[in-house]
Amino acid sequence: ELAAFPDTFLWGSASAAYQIEGAWKEDGKGASIWDTFVRIPGKTFKGTTGDVAVDHYHRWKEDVALMAEMGLKAYRFSIAWTRLFPEGKGEVNPKGLAFYDELINELLKHQIEPIVTIYHWDLPQALQDEYGGWESRRIIDDFTHYAETLFKAFGDRVTYWVTLNEQNIFTGLGYRQAMHPPGRIDEKQFYQVNHYASVANAKAIASFRKLVPHGKIGPSFAYGPVYPYTCKPEDILAAENAEELSNHWWMDVYAWGEYPKWAWSYLEKQGVAPEVTEEDLAILKSGIPDFMGVNYYQTSTVEKNPLDGVTSGKFNTSGKKGTSEATGTPGVFKTAFNPHLETTNWDWEIDPVGLRIGLRRIHNRYGLPVLISENGLGEFDKVDEDGRIQDTYRIDYLRSHIIAIQEALSDGVDVIGYCTWSFTDLLSWLNGFQKRYGFVYVNQHEEGKHDLKRLKKDSFYWYQRVIQTNGDT
Ligand code: BGP
């Protein structure tokens, strides 16, 4: 007998401002580092930008009506920092505030719980230009001020908040692989940037306690639980080290305000550990979250990596199966392809059991409730002659992950909600519009010709029923 989903379970779906809104220069919005980055030739799939995206900025009412029709209990979306503060700080732009104010009220009107992500990667370009954005300690106060503005404006109506979306991903792709803005490869910088981001995260949480005492807040971490490739002790050790360097490095800091010991001493020896002050450590301890937000897509399998072994591999951004390559840290670990798992066309491993394992690991290590803030399947969807999108593969994917959550609940893990990625189709940062995730198909394509019509996929009706029945898949 599996445990039932609690009555309060947040059946949700998610999005991010840059990926849906468009209107990149409207109503006083300033440029973000993504607005700049997508204009550098060769940086995104076929040069796709979010200038228009799925035009949610103008069609938000229609989108919320679809959420209401589905019966969605929660909707996670992010706020564009540059709509509120075109230059990242200073005077708040009333039009930016008004847009989110109306959106939140419309959601509440339909009994949809808003889950607000404060930062989903679209840093104001002005802050990048002025002091290097996340590279400077100055970001901590600017981020906190921006977050406080949101707490004061919406804290009376919004209970659930996400601080930073996937700190490990935006810093990794931004400072280690040059695939996200600002496009650097600098290991030392990577760790320093992360430290400032962690302090900013904690400082915003500490301030939230005063401004929104009844609210719930936490980061969304991109958690890929690590498996050893074989039962060779060297591979087991590689997996433990990878778990510490790739996951605990962030989650320990969020949950305990402390860096993991082995990883710290290893990075110190490499000369890349961040500079950390006593005051920073106190701030980290003062901003412990209410829940761990987890974006789960896949696990990672690793083996021992020789000293002269692989560093950074290749990502598949084309949807041609088998075009990604292993990554690793020489002398520590490298990724291996798990022969027991199927993959998507973008080489992402499909592993619902891994979700159960990951949820248990978090529960056992941190004892925090978990909000699954993202999970979903990116695929090429096709509209058939009758205008139907038969995405049974997406239904199968989501079903198996929902069952894994139910198993984790039965194991004693406190999972408070599940947000699928994504509600409507949207822009995939590096993969253009062809990699689709939504319950709602949006007619748009790379060439810039788009009527942006919304069409409900089969998965829309399926999830509607899951919500109605509180978890019958
Ligand atoms: C997460 C991001 C999302 C989203 C998702 C799917 O890392 O938080 O913004 O994009 O991944 O990734 P992709 O679009 O690369 O397939």
Coordinates of C-alpha atoms and ligand atoms in Angstrom, one line a residue:
E1 CA 0.0 0.0 0.0
L2 CA 1.5 3.3 -1.0
A3 CA 0.9 6.4 1.1
A4 CA -1.7 8.9 -0.2
F5 CA -0.7 12.3 -1.4
P6 CA -1.6 14.8 1.4
D7 CA -4.7 17.0 0.7
T8 CA -2.5 20.1 0.7
F9 CA -0.1 18.6 -2.0
L10 CA 0.8 21.3 -4.5
W11 CA 0.1 19.9 -7.9
G12 CA 1.9 22.5 -10.0
S13 CA 3.8 23.4 -13.1
A14 CA 6.6 25.8 -13.7
S15 CA 8.1 28.4 -16.0
A16 CA 10.8 31.2 -16.0
A17 CA 10.4 34.8 -17.1
Y18 CA 13.0 34.8 -19.9
Q19 CA 11.7 31.6 -21.3
I20 CA 8.1 32.7 -21.7
E21 CA 7.5 36.5 -21.4
G22 CA 9.1 38.1 -24.5
A23 CA 8.5 41.8 -24.5
W24 CA 12.1 42.2 -23.8
K25 CA 12.2 46.0 -24.1
E26 CA 8.7 46.9 -23.2
D27 CA 7.3 49.0 -20.4
G28 CA 10.7 50.1 -19.2
K29 CA 12.3 46.7 -18.9
G30 CA 16.1 46.9 -18.9
A31 CA 18.4 44.4 -20.6
S32 CA 19.5 41.2 -18.8
I33 CA 22.7 39.2 -19.3
W34 CA 20.6 36.8 -21.4
D35 CA 19.3 39.6 -23.7
T36 CA 23.0 40.3 -24.4
F37 CA 24.2 36.7 -24.6
V38 CA 21.7 35.5 -27.1
R39 CA 22.9 38.2 -29.5
I40 CA 26.4 36.8 -29.6
P41 CA 26.5 34.6 -32.8
G42 CA 26.7 30.8 -32.1
K43 CA 25.7 30.9 -28.5
T44 CA 22.2 29.5 -28.8
F45 CA 20.6 26.9 -31.0
K46 CA 20.2 28.6 -34.4
G47 CA 20.6 31.9 -32.6
T48 CA 17.2 31.7 -31.0
T49 CA 16.3 34.5 -28.6
G50 CA 13.7 35.2 -26.0
D51 CA 12.8 38.6 -27.5
V52 CA 9.2 37.3 -28.1
A53 CA 9.4 33.8 -26.5
V54 CA 5.8 32.6 -26.2
D55 CA 4.6 36.2 -25.6
H56 CA 3.3 35.5 -22.2
Y57 CA 3.7 39.1 -21.3
H58 CA 0.7 39.9 -23.5
R59 CA -1.1 36.5 -23.3
W60 CA -0.8 35.9 -19.5
K61 CA -4.6 36.0 -19.0
E62 CA -5.1 33.3 -21.6
D63 CA -2.3 31.2 -20.0
V64 CA -3.8 31.6 -16.5
A65 CA -7.2 30.6 -17.9
L66 CA -5.7 27.4 -19.2
M67 CA -4.2 26.7 -15.8
A68 CA -7.6 27.3 -14.2
E69 CA -9.2 25.0 -16.7
M70 CA -6.6 22.3 -15.8
G71 CA -7.3 22.8 -12.1
L72 CA -3.6 23.5 -11.3
K73 CA -3.1 24.0 -7.6
A74 CA 0.2 25.9 -7.9
Y75 CA 2.1 27.8 -10.5
R76 CA 5.8 28.5 -10.2
F77 CA 7.1 31.4 -12.3
S78 CA 10.0 33.8 -12.0
I79 CA 10.1 37.6 -11.8
A80 CA 12.4 39.4 -14.2
W81 CA 14.7 41.6 -12.1
T82 CA 15.0 43.9 -15.0
R83 CA 11.3 44.7 -15.2
L84 CA 11.4 46.0 -11.6
F85 CA 14.9 47.5 -11.7
P86 CA 16.0 48.2 -15.3
E87 CA 19.4 49.0 -14.0
G88 CA 19.4 46.4 -11.3
K89 CA 18.8 48.8 -8.4
G90 CA 17.5 52.3 -7.6
E91 CA 13.9 53.3 -8.2
V92 CA 11.4 50.6 -8.8
N93 CA 9.6 50.6 -12.2
P94 CA 5.9 50.7 -11.3
K95 CA 5.0 49.0 -14.6
G96 CA 7.1 46.0 -13.8
L97 CA 5.6 45.7 -10.4
A98 CA 2.1 46.1 -11.8
F99 CA 2.6 43.2 -14.3
Y100 CA 3.4 40.7 -11.5
D101 CA 0.8 42.2 -9.2
E102 CA -2.0 41.5 -11.7
L103 CA -0.6 38.0 -12.5
I104 CA -0.6 37.1 -8.8
N105 CA -4.1 38.3 -8.3
E106 CA -5.4 36.5 -11.3
L107 CA -3.8 33.2 -10.0
L108 CA -5.3 33.7 -6.6
K109 CA -8.7 34.4 -8.1
H110 CA -8.5 30.9 -9.5
Q111 CA -7.2 29.4 -6.3
I112 CA -3.8 28.7 -7.9
E113 CA -1.0 29.1 -5.3
P114 CA 1.7 31.3 -6.8
I115 CA 5.3 30.0 -6.2
V116 CA 7.6 33.0 -7.0
T117 CA 11.1 32.4 -8.1
I118 CA 13.1 35.5 -7.3
Y119 CA 16.1 34.8 -9.6
H120 CA 15.9 32.5 -12.7
W121 CA 19.2 33.6 -14.4
D122 CA 18.3 36.9 -16.0
L123 CA 20.7 39.2 -14.1
P124 CA 20.5 42.9 -15.0
Q125 CA 23.2 43.6 -17.6
A126 CA 23.9 46.9 -15.8
L127 CA 25.1 45.0 -12.7
Q128 CA 27.3 42.8 -14.8
D129 CA 28.8 45.9 -16.4
E130 CA 29.2 47.9 -13.2
Y131 CA 30.9 45.3 -11.0
G132 CA 30.8 41.9 -12.7
G133 CA 27.4 40.8 -11.3
W134 CA 27.9 37.6 -9.2
E135 CA 31.7 38.1 -9.3
S136 CA 31.5 40.9 -6.7
R137 CA 30.4 41.0 -3.1
R138 CA 28.3 44.0 -4.1
I139 CA 25.7 41.6 -5.6
I140 CA 24.7 40.5 -2.1
D141 CA 23.2 43.8 -1.2
D142 CA 21.6 44.5 -4.6
F143 CA 20.1 41.0 -4.6
T144 CA 18.8 41.4 -1.1
H145 CA 17.3 44.8 -1.9
Y146 CA 15.6 43.4 -5.0
A147 CA 14.2 40.4 -3.0
E148 CA 13.0 42.7 -0.2
T149 CA 11.1 44.8 -2.7
L150 CA 9.3 41.6 -3.7
F151 CA 8.6 40.5 -0.2
K152 CA 7.1 43.9 0.7
A153 CA 5.0 44.1 -2.5
F154 CA 3.7 40.5 -2.6
G155 CA 4.5 38.9 0.8
D156 CA 0.9 39.6 1.9
R157 CA -0.4 37.2 -0.8
V158 CA 2.4 34.9 -1.8
T159 CA 3.3 32.1 0.6
Y160 CA 5.9 30.1 -1.4
W161 CA 9.1 31.6 -2.6
V162 CA 12.2 30.3 -4.4
T163 CA 15.3 32.3 -4.0
L164 CA 17.8 31.2 -6.6
N165 CA 17.0 28.8 -9.4
E166 CA 19.8 26.2 -9.9
Q167 CA 22.7 28.1 -8.5
N168 CA 24.9 25.1 -9.5
I169 CA 23.8 25.3 -13.1
F170 CA 23.9 29.0 -13.8
T171 CA 27.4 29.3 -12.2
G172 CA 28.7 26.1 -13.8
L173 CA 27.6 27.0 -17.3
G174 CA 28.5 30.6 -16.8
Y175 CA 31.9 30.3 -15.3
R176 CA 33.1 26.8 -16.1
Q177 CA 31.8 25.9 -19.6
A178 CA 31.2 29.3 -21.1
M179 CA 27.8 28.1 -22.3
H180 CA 25.7 30.6 -20.3
P181 CA 26.5 34.3 -19.7
P182 CA 28.9 35.7 -18.9
G183 CA 30.6 32.9 -20.9
R184 CA 33.8 32.3 -18.9
I185 CA 36.0 29.3 -18.0
D186 CA 37.6 30.1 -14.7
E187 CA 37.5 27.5 -11.9
K188 CA 38.6 29.9 -9.1
Q189 CA 36.0 32.5 -10.2
F190 CA 33.4 29.8 -10.3
Y191 CA 33.8 29.0 -6.6
Q192 CA 34.0 32.6 -5.6
V193 CA 30.8 33.5 -7.6
N194 CA 29.1 30.6 -5.8
H195 CA 30.1 31.8 -2.5
Y196 CA 28.6 35.2 -3.1
A197 CA 25.5 33.6 -4.4
S198 CA 25.1 31.5 -1.3
V199 CA 25.6 34.4 1.0
A200 CA 23.0 36.4 -1.1
N201 CA 20.6 33.5 -0.8
A202 CA 21.0 33.3 3.0
K203 CA 20.8 37.0 3.5
A204 CA 17.5 37.2 1.5
I205 CA 16.1 34.3 3.6
A206 CA 17.1 36.0 6.8
S207 CA 15.3 39.2 5.7
F208 CA 12.3 37.1 4.6
R209 CA 11.9 35.9 8.2
K210 CA 11.2 39.5 9.3
L211 CA 9.2 40.6 6.3
V212 CA 7.1 37.5 5.6
P213 CA 7.0 35.6 8.9
H214 CA 4.3 33.2 7.7
G215 CA 5.8 32.4 4.3
K216 CA 7.9 29.5 3.1
I217 CA 11.2 30.0 1.3
G218 CA 14.0 27.9 -0.2
P219 CA 16.4 27.6 -3.1
S220 CA 15.8 25.3 -6.2
F221 CA 18.8 23.1 -6.6
A222 CA 19.4 21.0 -9.7
Y223 CA 20.0 17.7 -8.0
G224 CA 21.5 14.8 -10.0
P225 CA 22.0 12.0 -7.4
V226 CA 25.3 10.2 -8.2
Y227 CA 25.7 6.5 -8.8
P228 CA 29.0 4.6 -9.0
Y229 CA 29.5 2.9 -12.5
T230 CA 30.8 -0.3 -10.9
C231 CA 31.2 -1.9 -7.5
K232 CA 35.0 -1.3 -7.7
P233 CA 35.9 0.6 -4.5
E234 CA 37.6 3.2 -6.6
D235 CA 34.4 3.9 -8.4
I236 CA 32.4 4.0 -5.2
L237 CA 34.9 6.6 -3.8
A238 CA 34.6 8.6 -7.1
A239 CA 30.8 8.6 -6.7
E240 CA 31.0 9.8 -3.1
N241 CA 33.5 12.5 -4.0
A242 CA 31.2 13.5 -6.9
E243 CA 28.2 13.7 -4.6
E244 CA 30.2 16.0 -2.3
L245 CA 31.6 18.2 -5.0
S246 CA 28.6 18.4 -7.3
N247 CA 25.7 18.3 -4.7
H248 CA 26.7 18.7 -1.1
W249 CA 28.8 21.7 -1.9
W250 CA 25.5 23.6 -2.4
M251 CA 23.0 21.8 -0.4
D252 CA 25.1 21.6 2.8
V253 CA 25.5 25.4 2.6
Y254 CA 21.8 25.9 2.2
A255 CA 20.7 23.5 4.9
W256 CA 23.5 24.0 7.5
G257 CA 25.4 27.1 6.5
E258 CA 28.6 24.9 6.2
Y259 CA 30.8 23.7 3.4
P260 CA 31.4 19.9 3.2
K261 CA 34.8 19.1 4.8
W262 CA 36.5 16.8 2.2
A263 CA 35.5 19.0 -0.7
W264 CA 36.7 22.1 1.0
S265 CA 40.2 20.6 1.7
Y266 CA 40.4 19.2 -1.8
L267 CA 39.5 22.6 -3.4
E268 CA 41.9 24.4 -1.1
K269 CA 44.7 22.1 -2.3
Q270 CA 43.7 22.9 -5.8
G271 CA 43.9 26.6 -5.0
V272 CA 40.3 27.3 -6.0
A273 CA 38.5 27.4 -2.6
P274 CA 36.6 30.7 -2.2
E275 CA 37.6 33.5 0.1
V276 CA 35.1 33.4 3.0
T277 CA 34.9 35.8 5.9
E278 CA 33.6 35.2 9.4
E279 CA 30.7 37.5 8.7
D280 CA 29.8 35.4 5.6
L281 CA 29.7 32.3 7.7
A282 CA 27.4 33.9 10.2
I283 CA 25.1 35.1 7.4
L284 CA 25.0 31.6 5.9
K285 CA 23.9 30.2 9.3
S286 CA 21.2 32.9 9.7
G287 CA 19.4 32.0 6.4
I288 CA 18.3 28.4 6.6
P289 CA 15.4 27.5 4.2
D290 CA 12.0 26.0 5.0
F291 CA 12.3 23.5 2.2
M292 CA 14.8 22.2 -0.3
G293 CA 13.6 22.9 -3.8
V294 CA 14.7 20.2 -6.1
N295 CA 14.8 20.3 -9.9
Y296 CA 15.1 16.7 -10.9
Y297 CA 15.8 15.5 -14.4
Q298 CA 18.3 12.8 -14.2
T299 CA 20.9 10.9 -12.1
S300 CA 24.6 10.9 -13.0
T301 CA 26.8 7.8 -13.0
V302 CA 30.5 8.2 -12.5
E303 CA 33.8 6.3 -12.3
K304 CA 37.3 7.0 -11.3
N305 CA 39.0 9.6 -13.5
P306 CA 42.8 9.4 -14.0
L307 CA 44.9 12.5 -13.3
D308 CA 45.2 13.1 -17.0
G309 CA 41.5 12.3 -17.6
V310 CA 38.6 14.2 -19.0
T311 CA 37.5 17.7 -17.9
S312 CA 34.6 19.3 -19.6
G313 CA 32.7 17.3 -22.2
K314 CA 30.1 18.2 -24.8
F315 CA 26.4 18.9 -24.4
N316 CA 23.8 17.7 -26.8
T317 CA 21.8 20.8 -27.8
S318 CA 20.6 19.5 -31.2
G319 CA 18.3 16.6 -30.1
K320 CA 20.5 14.1 -32.0
K321 CA 20.8 11.2 -29.7
G322 CA 24.3 10.2 -28.7
T323 CA 26.1 13.5 -29.3
S324 CA 27.0 14.4 -25.7
E325 CA 30.3 13.5 -24.2
A326 CA 31.5 12.7 -20.7
T327 CA 32.6 15.4 -18.2
G328 CA 34.8 15.1 -15.2
T329 CA 37.4 16.3 -12.7
P330 CA 40.8 14.8 -13.4
G331 CA 42.0 12.7 -10.5
V332 CA 38.5 12.5 -9.0
F333 CA 35.6 11.4 -11.2
K334 CA 34.2 11.3 -14.7
T335 CA 30.7 10.7 -15.9
A336 CA 29.8 7.4 -17.6
F337 CA 26.8 6.4 -19.6
N338 CA 24.5 4.2 -17.5
P339 CA 23.8 1.1 -19.5
H340 CA 20.6 0.4 -17.6
L341 CA 18.8 3.7 -18.4
E342 CA 17.1 4.9 -21.5
T343 CA 17.8 8.5 -22.6
T344 CA 15.8 11.3 -24.3
N345 CA 16.8 12.6 -27.7
W346 CA 19.0 15.1 -25.8
D347 CA 20.8 12.3 -24.0
W348 CA 19.1 13.0 -20.6
E349 CA 18.8 9.7 -18.7
I350 CA 15.3 8.7 -17.7
D351 CA 15.4 7.5 -14.1
P352 CA 12.3 7.7 -11.9
V353 CA 13.9 5.5 -9.3
G354 CA 16.7 8.1 -9.1
L355 CA 14.1 10.6 -8.0
R356 CA 13.1 8.4 -5.1
I357 CA 16.7 7.8 -4.2
G358 CA 17.4 11.6 -4.3
L359 CA 14.4 12.4 -2.2
R360 CA 15.5 9.9 0.4
R361 CA 19.1 11.2 0.4
I362 CA 17.9 14.8 1.1
H363 CA 15.4 13.7 3.8
N364 CA 18.1 11.6 5.5
R365 CA 20.8 14.2 5.3
Y366 CA 18.9 17.4 5.9
G367 CA 15.5 16.5 7.3
L368 CA 14.0 19.3 5.3
P369 CA 10.7 19.1 3.4
V370 CA 11.2 18.9 -0.3
L371 CA 9.4 20.9 -3.1
I372 CA 10.0 19.3 -6.4
S373 CA 10.2 22.6 -8.3
E374 CA 10.9 21.1 -11.8
N375 CA 10.7 17.7 -13.5
G376 CA 9.7 17.0 -17.1
L377 CA 10.5 15.6 -20.5
G378 CA 11.9 17.6 -23.4
E379 CA 10.8 16.2 -26.7
F380 CA 9.9 17.0 -30.3
D381 CA 6.1 17.1 -30.3
K382 CA 4.1 16.9 -33.4
V383 CA 0.6 18.2 -34.1
D384 CA -1.3 15.6 -36.1
E385 CA -3.9 16.2 -38.8
D386 CA -6.7 16.5 -36.3
G387 CA -4.8 19.1 -34.4
R388 CA -4.0 16.7 -31.6
I389 CA -0.7 16.3 -29.8
Q390 CA -0.4 12.7 -28.6
D391 CA 2.4 13.0 -26.2
T392 CA 2.0 9.6 -24.5
Y393 CA 5.8 9.5 -23.9
R394 CA 5.4 12.6 -21.7
I395 CA 2.5 11.1 -19.8
D396 CA 4.6 7.9 -19.3
Y397 CA 7.6 9.9 -18.1
L398 CA 5.5 12.1 -15.6
R399 CA 3.5 9.1 -14.4
S400 CA 6.6 7.1 -13.5
H401 CA 8.0 10.1 -11.6
I402 CA 4.8 10.7 -9.7
I403 CA 4.8 7.1 -8.6
A404 CA 8.4 7.5 -7.5
I405 CA 7.3 10.5 -5.4
Q406 CA 4.5 8.4 -3.9
E407 CA 7.0 5.7 -3.0
A408 CA 9.2 8.4 -1.4
L409 CA 6.2 9.6 0.6
S410 CA 5.7 6.0 1.8
D411 CA 9.4 5.9 2.7
G412 CA 8.7 8.9 5.0
V413 CA 10.0 11.8 2.9
D414 CA 8.0 15.0 3.3
V415 CA 7.3 16.1 -0.3
I416 CA 5.1 19.2 -0.3
G417 CA 4.6 19.6 -4.0
Y418 CA 5.4 18.7 -7.6
C419 CA 5.9 21.3 -10.3
T420 CA 6.3 19.9 -13.8
W421 CA 8.5 21.6 -16.3
S422 CA 6.7 23.3 -18.0
F423 CA 3.1 24.5 -18.3
T424 CA 3.2 25.9 -21.8
D425 CA 6.0 25.1 -24.3
L426 CA 8.7 27.7 -23.9
L427 CA 12.2 28.6 -25.0
S428 CA 14.8 26.2 -23.9
W429 CA 17.9 28.3 -23.1
L430 CA 20.3 26.5 -25.4
N431 CA 18.0 24.3 -27.4
G432 CA 15.6 26.7 -29.1
F433 CA 11.9 26.0 -29.3
Q434 CA 12.1 22.6 -30.7
K435 CA 12.8 20.9 -27.3
R436 CA 9.3 21.1 -25.8
Y437 CA 8.2 20.4 -22.3
G438 CA 4.7 21.8 -21.9
F439 CA 1.1 20.5 -21.4
V440 CA 0.2 23.3 -23.8
Y441 CA 1.7 23.4 -27.2
V442 CA 2.7 26.8 -28.5
N443 CA 3.0 27.2 -32.2
Q444 CA 6.3 28.9 -32.6
H445 CA 9.5 28.1 -34.5
E446 CA 13.1 29.3 -34.9
E447 CA 12.5 31.3 -38.1
G448 CA 10.6 33.9 -36.2
K449 CA 7.3 33.2 -37.9
H450 CA 4.8 32.4 -35.2
D451 CA 1.2 32.7 -34.5
L452 CA 1.8 31.5 -30.9
K453 CA -1.5 29.7 -30.8
R454 CA -2.0 27.6 -27.7
L455 CA -3.1 23.9 -28.1
K456 CA -3.8 21.5 -25.3
K457 CA -1.7 18.3 -25.6
D458 CA -3.0 14.9 -24.4
S459 CA -0.9 15.3 -21.3
F460 CA -3.0 18.3 -20.4
Y461 CA -6.1 16.2 -19.9
W462 CA -4.1 13.5 -18.2
Y463 CA -2.6 15.9 -15.6
Q464 CA -6.0 17.5 -15.1
R465 CA -7.2 14.1 -13.9
V466 CA -4.2 13.4 -11.8
I467 CA -4.9 16.7 -9.9
Q468 CA -8.7 16.0 -9.7
T469 CA -8.0 12.6 -8.1
N470 CA -5.1 13.8 -6.0
G471 CA -2.5 11.5 -7.6
D472 CA -4.2 8.8 -9.6
T473 CA -1.9 8.4 -12.6
Ligands
BGP1 C1 16.4 23.6 -15.8 C2 16.1 25.1 -15.8 C3 14.9 25.4 -16.7 C4 14.7 24.6 -17.9 C5 15.0 23.1 -17.7 C6 15.1 22.3 -19.0 O1 17.8 23.5 -15.7 O2 15.9 25.6 -14.5 O3 14.9 26.8 -16.9 O4 15.2 25.1 -19.0 O5 16.2 22.9 -17.0 O6 16.3 22.4 -19.5 P1 16.5 22.5 -21.1 O7 15.7 23.7 -21.5 O8 18.0 22.8 -21.2 O9 16.1 21.3 -21.7

